[in-house]
Amino acid sequence: ETGVTQTPRHLVMGMTNKKSLKCEQHLGHNAMYWYKQSAKKPLELMFVYNFKEQTENNSVPSRFSPECPNSSHLFLHLHTLQPEDSALYLCASSLTGVGTEAFFGQGTRLTVV
Amino acid sequence: GQQVMQIPQYQHVQEGEDFTTYCNSSTTLSNIQWYKQRPGGHPVFLIQLVKSGEVKKQKRLTFQFGEAKKNSSLHITATQTTDVGTYFCAGQETGSNYKLTFGKGTLLTVNP
């Protein structure tokens, strides 16, 4: 247990569905991240939030919409996804500062059908 | 933007053989971190290197940070089946105080 909790652990959704992934940490971290991990592109950084402000969007399609209501919670809202979006979605958090390690959640295994 | 390259992408060894993975950054790093992801698991922090030329050991694992702080290596001596997994390096660029850029990882498989 890393202190970063992701729900759900597994999700199957149709291309017309809307779903949300949730990430929660109570480690006192102020930076939170969404990563996509697939066979083709391991650990692809999607979004970064620092002190609730989005600081990075790595050219992610608009069908992925992040939300960070506070430093402890991070969401990834999904709508009209494509089968190629099937992947493991990992949330991570860290302190802000030089040399701070990232703590990963166990991930949500997403399958788009 | 910063890029972190890692080689090899895959490595298969016989149990007892040594293993090395290499990491190179396009920019100077303030520190480099190594993570291990077991099959079906999530990345877990192993170690961090900060100083130029730094070498750290964890049992059979030896980590090095280059003099120019742009490259790093992880060496495992006498691999065991428990070493199986993907090893990622992650660099924190000088001037950044939180963002990590991960390499693509090296998947290590060990034949018993």
PDB file of N, CA and C in Angstrom, chain A residues 1-86:
ATOM      1  N   GLU A   1       0.851  -1.197   0.000  1.00  0.00           N
ATOM      2  CA  GLU A   1       0.000   0.000   0.000  1.00  0.00           C
ATOM      3  C   GLU A   1       0.885   1.244   0.000  1.00  0.00           C
ATOM      4  N   THR A   2       0.711   2.085  -1.027  1.00  0.00           N
ATOM      5  CA  THR A   2       1.596   3.238  -1.173  1.00  0.00           C
ATOM      6  C   THR A   2       1.027   4.488  -0.562  1.00  0.00           C
ATOM      7  N   GLY A   3      -0.245   4.486  -0.169  1.00  0.00           N
ATOM      8  CA  GLY A   3      -0.885   5.697   0.304  1.00  0.00           C
ATOM      9  C   GLY A   3      -1.621   6.426  -0.794  1.00  0.00           C
ATOM     10  N   VAL A   4      -1.549   5.934  -2.017  1.00  0.00           N
ATOM     11  CA  VAL A   4      -2.288   6.508  -3.141  1.00  0.00           C
ATOM     12  C   VAL A   4      -3.314   5.470  -3.586  1.00  0.00           C
ATOM     13  N   THR A   5      -4.569   5.833  -3.508  1.00  0.00           N
ATOM     14  CA  THR A   5      -5.654   4.888  -3.786  1.00  0.00           C
ATOM     15  C   THR A   5      -6.388   5.287  -5.054  1.00  0.00           C
ATOM     16  N   GLN A   6      -6.534   4.334  -5.954  1.00  0.00           N
ATOM     17  CA  GLN A   6      -7.246   4.582  -7.193  1.00  0.00           C
ATOM     18  C   GLN A   6      -8.487   3.698  -7.258  1.00  0.00           C
ATOM     19  N   THR A   7      -9.573   4.271  -7.719  1.00  0.00           N
ATOM     20  CA  THR A   7     -10.797   3.511  -7.951  1.00  0.00           C
ATOM     21  C   THR A   7     -11.434   3.940  -9.269  1.00  0.00           C
ATOM     22  N   PRO A   8     -12.078   3.019  -9.986  1.00  0.00           N
ATOM     23  CA  PRO A   8     -12.071   1.583  -9.712  1.00  0.00           C
ATOM     24  C   PRO A   8     -10.749   0.948 -10.135  1.00  0.00           C
ATOM     25  N   ARG A   9     -10.538  -0.301  -9.798  1.00  0.00           N
ATOM     26  CA  ARG A   9      -9.327  -0.996 -10.223  1.00  0.00           C
ATOM     27  C   ARG A   9      -9.465  -1.487 -11.657  1.00  0.00           C
ATOM     28  N   HIS A  10     -10.679  -1.824 -12.028  1.00  0.00           N
ATOM     29  CA  HIS A  10     -10.943  -2.281 -13.392  1.00  0.00           C
ATOM     30  C   HIS A  10     -12.203  -1.584 -13.898  1.00  0.00           C
ATOM     31  N   LEU A  11     -12.213  -1.253 -15.176  1.00  0.00           N
ATOM     32  CA  LEU A  11     -13.357  -0.577 -15.767  1.00  0.00           C
ATOM     33  C   LEU A  11     -13.481  -0.983 -17.219  1.00  0.00           C
ATOM     34  N   VAL A  12     -14.690  -1.423 -17.571  1.00  0.00           N
ATOM     35  CA  VAL A  12     -15.008  -1.700 -18.969  1.00  0.00           C
ATOM     36  C   VAL A  12     -16.093  -0.721 -19.370  1.00  0.00           C
ATOM     37  N   MET A  13     -15.874   0.014 -20.440  1.00  0.00           N
ATOM     38  CA  MET A  13     -16.860   0.992 -20.859  1.00  0.00           C
ATOM     39  C   MET A  13     -17.015   1.002 -22.365  1.00  0.00           C
ATOM     40  N   GLY A  14     -18.222   1.337 -22.793  1.00  0.00           N
ATOM     41  CA  GLY A  14     -18.481   1.470 -24.216  1.00  0.00           C
ATOM     42  C   GLY A  14     -18.020   2.825 -24.712  1.00  0.00           C
ATOM     43  N   MET A  15     -17.926   2.956 -25.989  1.00  0.00           N
ATOM     44  CA  MET A  15     -17.398   4.191 -26.578  1.00  0.00           C
ATOM     45  C   MET A  15     -18.307   5.385 -26.368  1.00  0.00           C
ATOM     46  N   THR A  16     -19.574   5.146 -26.050  1.00  0.00           N
ATOM     47  CA  THR A  16     -20.488   6.273 -25.838  1.00  0.00           C
ATOM     48  C   THR A  16     -20.680   6.597 -24.359  1.00  0.00           C
ATOM     49  N   ASN A  17     -20.044   5.813 -23.502  1.00  0.00           N
ATOM     50  CA  ASN A  17     -20.213   6.021 -22.055  1.00  0.00           C
ATOM     51  C   ASN A  17     -19.437   7.225 -21.545  1.00  0.00           C
ATOM     52  N   LYS A  18     -19.831   7.657 -20.349  1.00  0.00           N
ATOM     53  CA  LYS A  18     -19.061   8.645 -19.585  1.00  0.00           C
ATOM     54  C   LYS A  18     -18.743   8.018 -18.235  1.00  0.00           C
ATOM     55  N   LYS A  19     -17.490   8.031 -17.879  1.00  0.00           N
ATOM     56  CA  LYS A  19     -17.057   7.489 -16.597  1.00  0.00           C
ATOM     57  C   LYS A  19     -15.975   8.383 -16.015  1.00  0.00           C
ATOM     58  N   SER A  20     -15.687   8.174 -14.743  1.00  0.00           N
ATOM     59  CA  SER A  20     -14.624   8.927 -14.095  1.00  0.00           C
ATOM     60  C   SER A  20     -13.721   8.004 -13.298  1.00  0.00           C
ATOM     61  N   LEU A  21     -12.444   8.289 -13.348  1.00  0.00           N
ATOM     62  CA  LEU A  21     -11.461   7.607 -12.510  1.00  0.00           C
ATOM     63  C   LEU A  21     -11.139   8.526 -11.336  1.00  0.00           C
ATOM     64  N   LYS A  22     -10.924   7.902 -10.191  1.00  0.00           N
ATOM     65  CA  LYS A  22     -10.655   8.674  -8.985  1.00  0.00           C
ATOM     66  C   LYS A  22      -9.311   8.288  -8.388  1.00  0.00           C
ATOM     67  N   CYS A  23      -8.613   9.291  -7.886  1.00  0.00           N
ATOM     68  CA  CYS A  23      -7.345   9.080  -7.203  1.00  0.00           C
ATOM     69  C   CYS A  23      -7.368   9.885  -5.912  1.00  0.00           C
ATOM     70  N   GLU A  24      -6.896   9.282  -4.851  1.00  0.00           N
ATOM     71  CA  GLU A  24      -6.918   9.936  -3.543  1.00  0.00           C
ATOM     72  C   GLU A  24      -5.606   9.662  -2.813  1.00  0.00           C
ATOM     73  N   GLN A  25      -5.041  10.698  -2.235  1.00  0.00           N
ATOM     74  CA  GLN A  25      -3.848  10.507  -1.408  1.00  0.00           C
ATOM     75  C   GLN A  25      -3.947  11.380  -0.166  1.00  0.00           C
ATOM     76  N   HIS A  26      -3.471  10.829   0.928  1.00  0.00           N
ATOM     77  CA  HIS A  26      -3.441  11.562   2.191  1.00  0.00           C
ATOM     78  C   HIS A  26      -2.029  11.547   2.740  1.00  0.00           C
ATOM     79  N   LEU A  27      -1.083  11.769   1.819  1.00  0.00           N
ATOM     80  CA  LEU A  27       0.329  11.800   2.181  1.00  0.00           C
ATOM     81  C   LEU A  27       0.832  13.213   2.372  1.00  0.00           C
ATOM     82  N   GLY A  28      -0.060  14.176   2.190  1.00  0.00           N
ATOM     83  CA  GLY A  28       0.367  15.566   2.304  1.00  0.00           C
ATOM     84  C   GLY A  28       1.094  16.067   1.072  1.00  0.00           C
ATOM     85  N   HIS A  29       0.957  15.355  -0.042  1.00  0.00           N
ATOM     86  CA  HIS A  29       1.617  15.755  -1.281  1.00  0.00           C
ATOM     87  C   HIS A  29       0.820  16.853  -1.968  1.00  0.00           C
ATOM     88  N   ASN A  30       1.545  17.701  -2.721  1.00  0.00           N
ATOM     89  CA  ASN A  30       0.840  18.765  -3.418  1.00  0.00           C
ATOM     90  C   ASN A  30       0.957  18.688  -4.927  1.00  0.00           C
ATOM     91  N   ALA A  31       1.648  17.708  -5.433  1.00  0.00           N
ATOM     92  CA  ALA A  31       1.711  17.486  -6.874  1.00  0.00           C
ATOM     93  C   ALA A  31       1.052  16.147  -7.180  1.00  0.00           C
ATOM     94  N   MET A  32       0.200  16.128  -8.192  1.00  0.00           N
ATOM     95  CA  MET A  32      -0.477  14.888  -8.589  1.00  0.00           C
ATOM     96  C   MET A  32      -0.421  14.738 -10.095  1.00  0.00           C
ATOM     97  N   TYR A  33      -0.375  13.490 -10.534  1.00  0.00           N
ATOM     98  CA  TYR A  33      -0.110  13.184 -11.936  1.00  0.00           C
ATOM     99  C   TYR A  33      -1.047  12.089 -12.441  1.00  0.00           C
ATOM    100  N   TRP A  34      -1.391  12.177 -13.709  1.00  0.00           N
ATOM    101  CA  TRP A  34      -2.015  11.065 -14.414  1.00  0.00           C
ATOM    102  C   TRP A  34      -1.040  10.555 -15.472  1.00  0.00           C
ATOM    103  N   TYR A  35      -0.838   9.226 -15.469  1.00  0.00           N
ATOM    104  CA  TYR A  35      -0.041   8.571 -16.483  1.00  0.00           C
ATOM    105  C   TYR A  35      -0.892   7.521 -17.190  1.00  0.00           C
ATOM    106  N   LYS A  36      -0.608   7.339 -18.464  1.00  0.00           N
ATOM    107  CA  LYS A  36      -1.199   6.247 -19.229  1.00  0.00           C
ATOM    108  C   LYS A  36      -0.098   5.241 -19.510  1.00  0.00           C
ATOM    109  N   GLN A  37      -0.377   3.971 -19.256  1.00  0.00           N
ATOM    110  CA  GLN A  37       0.616   2.934 -19.521  1.00  0.00           C
ATOM    111  C   GLN A  37       0.013   1.892 -20.443  1.00  0.00           C
ATOM    112  N   SER A  38       0.583   1.770 -21.624  1.00  0.00           N
ATOM    113  CA  SER A  38       0.149   0.763 -22.573  1.00  0.00           C
ATOM    114  C   SER A  38       1.379   0.041 -23.086  1.00  0.00           C
ATOM    115  N   ALA A  39       1.147  -0.991 -23.842  1.00  0.00           N
ATOM    116  CA  ALA A  39       2.270  -1.784 -24.349  1.00  0.00           C
ATOM    117  C   ALA A  39       3.156  -0.934 -25.257  1.00  0.00           C
ATOM    118  N   LYS A  40       2.531  -0.018 -25.994  1.00  0.00           N
ATOM    119  CA  LYS A  40       3.285   0.772 -26.973  1.00  0.00           C
ATOM    120  C   LYS A  40       4.033   1.938 -26.349  1.00  0.00           C
ATOM    121  N   LYS A  41       3.463   2.548 -25.332  1.00  0.00           N
ATOM    122  CA  LYS A  41       4.068   3.748 -24.737  1.00  0.00           C
ATOM    123  C   LYS A  41       4.039   3.644 -23.224  1.00  0.00           C
ATOM    124  N   PRO A  42       4.995   2.957 -22.661  1.00  0.00           N
ATOM    125  CA  PRO A  42       5.008   2.827 -21.208  1.00  0.00           C
ATOM    126  C   PRO A  42       5.113   4.172 -20.514  1.00  0.00           C
ATOM    127  N   LEU A  43       4.361   4.365 -19.456  1.00  0.00           N
ATOM    128  CA  LEU A  43       4.414   5.556 -18.598  1.00  0.00           C
ATOM    129  C   LEU A  43       4.411   6.864 -19.396  1.00  0.00           C
ATOM    130  N   GLU A  44       3.310   7.120 -20.042  1.00  0.00           N
ATOM    131  CA  GLU A  44       3.130   8.345 -20.815  1.00  0.00           C
ATOM    132  C   GLU A  44       2.441   9.373 -19.917  1.00  0.00           C
ATOM    133  N   LEU A  45       3.149  10.452 -19.624  1.00  0.00           N
ATOM    134  CA  LEU A  45       2.601  11.488 -18.756  1.00  0.00           C
ATOM    135  C   LEU A  45       1.455  12.195 -19.462  1.00  0.00           C
ATOM    136  N   MET A  46       0.309  12.317 -18.760  1.00  0.00           N
ATOM    137  CA  MET A  46      -0.856  12.975 -19.354  1.00  0.00           C
ATOM    138  C   MET A  46      -1.033  14.381 -18.774  1.00  0.00           C
ATOM    139  N   PHE A  47      -1.203  14.445 -17.469  1.00  0.00           N
ATOM    140  CA  PHE A  47      -1.491  15.719 -16.806  1.00  0.00           C
ATOM    141  C   PHE A  47      -0.686  15.815 -15.512  1.00  0.00           C
ATOM    142  N   VAL A  48      -0.363  17.072 -15.171  1.00  0.00           N
ATOM    143  CA  VAL A  48       0.291  17.355 -13.903  1.00  0.00           C
ATOM    144  C   VAL A  48      -0.457  18.479 -13.218  1.00  0.00           C
ATOM    145  N   TYR A  49      -0.709  18.296 -11.940  1.00  0.00           N
ATOM    146  CA  TYR A  49      -1.287  19.354 -11.108  1.00  0.00           C
ATOM    147  C   TYR A  49      -0.315  19.649  -9.973  1.00  0.00           C
ATOM    148  N   ASN A  50      -0.097  20.919  -9.718  1.00  0.00           N
ATOM    149  CA  ASN A  50       0.733  21.342  -8.607  1.00  0.00           C
ATOM    150  C   ASN A  50      -0.056  22.361  -7.805  1.00  0.00           C
ATOM    151  N   PHE A  51      -0.297  22.058  -6.536  1.00  0.00           N
ATOM    152  CA  PHE A  51      -1.137  22.925  -5.705  1.00  0.00           C
ATOM    153  C   PHE A  51      -2.468  23.211  -6.408  1.00  0.00           C
ATOM    154  N   LYS A  52      -3.088  22.162  -6.910  1.00  0.00           N
ATOM    155  CA  LYS A  52      -4.418  22.192  -7.540  1.00  0.00           C
ATOM    156  C   LYS A  52      -4.448  22.878  -8.896  1.00  0.00           C
ATOM    157  N   GLU A  53      -3.358  23.424  -9.329  1.00  0.00           N
ATOM    158  CA  GLU A  53      -3.317  24.089 -10.620  1.00  0.00           C
ATOM    159  C   GLU A  53      -2.715  23.158 -11.670  1.00  0.00           C
ATOM    160  N   GLN A  54      -3.376  23.068 -12.811  1.00  0.00           N
ATOM    161  CA  GLN A  54      -2.845  22.226 -13.872  1.00  0.00           C
ATOM    162  C   GLN A  54      -1.624  22.896 -14.478  1.00  0.00           C
ATOM    163  N   THR A  55      -0.517  22.221 -14.450  1.00  0.00           N
ATOM    164  CA  THR A  55       0.716  22.803 -14.959  1.00  0.00           C
ATOM    165  C   THR A  55       1.195  22.134 -16.237  1.00  0.00           C
ATOM    166  N   GLU A  56       0.584  21.013 -16.567  1.00  0.00           N
ATOM    167  CA  GLU A  56       1.014  20.330 -17.782  1.00  0.00           C
ATOM    168  C   GLU A  56      -0.133  19.529 -18.375  1.00  0.00           C
ATOM    169  N   ASN A  57      -0.261  19.651 -19.694  1.00  0.00           N
ATOM    170  CA  ASN A  57      -1.190  18.831 -20.459  1.00  0.00           C
ATOM    171  C   ASN A  57      -0.409  18.382 -21.676  1.00  0.00           C
ATOM    172  N   ASN A  58      -0.043  17.100 -21.686  1.00  0.00           N
ATOM    173  CA  ASN A  58       0.835  16.613 -22.752  1.00  0.00           C
ATOM    174  C   ASN A  58       0.059  16.250 -24.012  1.00  0.00           C
ATOM    175  N   SER A  59      -0.587  17.261 -24.594  1.00  0.00           N
ATOM    176  CA  SER A  59      -1.315  17.060 -25.852  1.00  0.00           C
ATOM    177  C   SER A  59      -2.303  15.909 -25.752  1.00  0.00           C
ATOM    178  N   VAL A  60      -3.011  15.882 -24.642  1.00  0.00           N
ATOM    179  CA  VAL A  60      -3.973  14.802 -24.421  1.00  0.00           C
ATOM    180  C   VAL A  60      -5.293  15.164 -25.101  1.00  0.00           C
ATOM    181  N   PRO A  61      -5.930  14.217 -25.800  1.00  0.00           N
ATOM    182  CA  PRO A  61      -7.218  14.517 -26.447  1.00  0.00           C
ATOM    183  C   PRO A  61      -8.257  14.983 -25.445  1.00  0.00           C
ATOM    184  N   SER A  62      -9.176  15.813 -25.916  1.00  0.00           N
ATOM    185  CA  SER A  62     -10.169  16.413 -25.023  1.00  0.00           C
ATOM    186  C   SER A  62     -11.169  15.417 -24.474  1.00  0.00           C
ATOM    187  N   ARG A  63     -11.184  14.203 -24.974  1.00  0.00           N
ATOM    188  CA  ARG A  63     -12.074  13.186 -24.409  1.00  0.00           C
ATOM    189  C   ARG A  63     -11.587  12.748 -23.015  1.00  0.00           C
ATOM    190  N   PHE A  64     -10.395  13.194 -22.642  1.00  0.00           N
ATOM    191  CA  PHE A  64      -9.895  13.009 -21.274  1.00  0.00           C
ATOM    192  C   PHE A  64      -9.925  14.375 -20.600  1.00  0.00           C
ATOM    193  N   SER A  65     -10.605  14.468 -19.495  1.00  0.00           N
ATOM    194  CA  SER A  65     -10.736  15.752 -18.805  1.00  0.00           C
ATOM    195  C   SER A  65     -10.365  15.586 -17.340  1.00  0.00           C
ATOM    196  N   PRO A  66      -9.260  16.183 -16.896  1.00  0.00           N
ATOM    197  CA  PRO A  66      -8.864  16.030 -15.502  1.00  0.00           C
ATOM    198  C   PRO A  66      -9.541  17.060 -14.620  1.00  0.00           C
ATOM    199  N   GLU A  67      -9.603  16.719 -13.338  1.00  0.00           N
ATOM    200  CA  GLU A  67     -10.141  17.648 -12.349  1.00  0.00           C
ATOM    201  C   GLU A  67      -9.396  17.436 -11.041  1.00  0.00           C
ATOM    202  N   CYS A  68      -8.996  18.525 -10.417  1.00  0.00           N
ATOM    203  CA  CYS A  68      -8.279  18.437  -9.147  1.00  0.00           C
ATOM    204  C   CYS A  68      -8.932  19.404  -8.173  1.00  0.00           C
ATOM    205  N   PRO A  69      -9.948  18.967  -7.434  1.00  0.00           N
ATOM    206  CA  PRO A  69     -10.669  19.870  -6.543  1.00  0.00           C
ATOM    207  C   PRO A  69      -9.853  20.301  -5.322  1.00  0.00           C
ATOM    208  N   ASN A  70      -8.922  19.473  -4.911  1.00  0.00           N
ATOM    209  CA  ASN A  70      -8.033  19.817  -3.800  1.00  0.00           C
ATOM    210  C   ASN A  70      -6.767  18.986  -3.929  1.00  0.00           C
ATOM    211  N   SER A  71      -5.811  19.241  -3.083  1.00  0.00           N
ATOM    212  CA  SER A  71      -4.511  18.572  -3.225  1.00  0.00           C
ATOM    213  C   SER A  71      -4.559  17.080  -2.951  1.00  0.00           C
ATOM    214  N   SER A  72      -5.646  16.595  -2.386  1.00  0.00           N
ATOM    215  CA  SER A  72      -5.728  15.183  -2.038  1.00  0.00           C
ATOM    216  C   SER A  72      -6.463  14.341  -3.058  1.00  0.00           C
ATOM    217  N   HIS A  73      -7.181  14.992  -3.961  1.00  0.00           N
ATOM    218  CA  HIS A  73      -8.024  14.249  -4.889  1.00  0.00           C
ATOM    219  C   HIS A  73      -7.769  14.673  -6.331  1.00  0.00           C
ATOM    220  N   LEU A  74      -7.801  13.680  -7.177  1.00  0.00           N
ATOM    221  CA  LEU A  74      -7.605  13.906  -8.608  1.00  0.00           C
ATOM    222  C   LEU A  74      -8.559  12.992  -9.360  1.00  0.00           C
ATOM    223  N   PHE A  75      -9.215  13.553 -10.347  1.00  0.00           N
ATOM    224  CA  PHE A  75     -10.147  12.771 -11.152  1.00  0.00           C
ATOM    225  C   PHE A  75      -9.731  12.822 -12.613  1.00  0.00           C
ATOM    226  N   LEU A  76     -10.136  11.795 -13.332  1.00  0.00           N
ATOM    227  CA  LEU A  76      -9.979  11.794 -14.787  1.00  0.00           C
ATOM    228  C   LEU A  76     -11.324  11.409 -15.375  1.00  0.00           C
ATOM    229  N   HIS A  77     -11.973  12.409 -15.988  1.00  0.00           N
ATOM    230  CA  HIS A  77     -13.283  12.186 -16.574  1.00  0.00           C
ATOM    231  C   HIS A  77     -13.116  11.710 -18.018  1.00  0.00           C
ATOM    232  N   LEU A  78     -13.856  10.662 -18.341  1.00  0.00           N
ATOM    233  CA  LEU A  78     -13.704  10.018 -19.640  1.00  0.00           C
ATOM    234  C   LEU A  78     -15.021  10.072 -20.415  1.00  0.00           C
ATOM    235  N   HIS A  79     -14.970  10.433 -21.680  1.00  0.00           N
ATOM    236  CA  HIS A  79     -16.184  10.393 -22.501  1.00  0.00           C
ATOM    237  C   HIS A  79     -15.830  10.159 -23.952  1.00  0.00           C
ATOM    238  N   THR A  80     -16.678   9.405 -24.597  1.00  0.00           N
ATOM    239  CA  THR A  80     -16.516   9.018 -26.016  1.00  0.00           C
ATOM    240  C   THR A  80     -15.101   8.538 -26.318  1.00  0.00           C
ATOM    241  N   LEU A  81     -14.653   7.572 -25.524  1.00  0.00           N
ATOM    242  CA  LEU A  81     -13.305   7.031 -25.723  1.00  0.00           C
ATOM    243  C   LEU A  81     -13.269   6.085 -26.913  1.00  0.00           C
ATOM    244  N   GLN A  82     -12.056   5.796 -27.336  1.00  0.00           N
ATOM    245  CA  GLN A  82     -11.803   4.896 -28.445  1.00  0.00           C
ATOM    246  C   GLN A  82     -11.152   3.615 -27.925  1.00  0.00           C
ATOM    247  N   PRO A  83     -11.263   2.531 -28.656  1.00  0.00           N
ATOM    248  CA  PRO A  83     -10.618   1.278 -28.205  1.00  0.00           C
ATOM    249  C   PRO A  83      -9.124   1.439 -27.933  1.00  0.00           C
ATOM    250  N   GLU A  84      -8.456   2.316 -28.673  1.00  0.00           N
ATOM    251  CA  GLU A  84      -7.018   2.495 -28.448  1.00  0.00           C
ATOM    252  C   GLU A  84      -6.708   3.212 -27.138  1.00  0.00           C
ATOM    253  N   ASP A  85      -7.744   3.698 -26.465  1.00  0.00           N
ATOM    254  CA  ASP A  85      -7.549   4.310 -25.145  1.00  0.00           C
ATOM    255  C   ASP A  85      -7.481   3.255 -24.045  1.00  0.00           C
ATOM    256  N   SER A  86      -7.719   2.030 -24.389  1.00  0.00           N
ATOM    257  CA  SER A  86      -7.605   0.949 -23.407  1.00  0.00           C
ATOM    258  C   SER A  86      -6.168   0.879 -22.916  1.00  0.00           C
TER     259      SER A  86
END
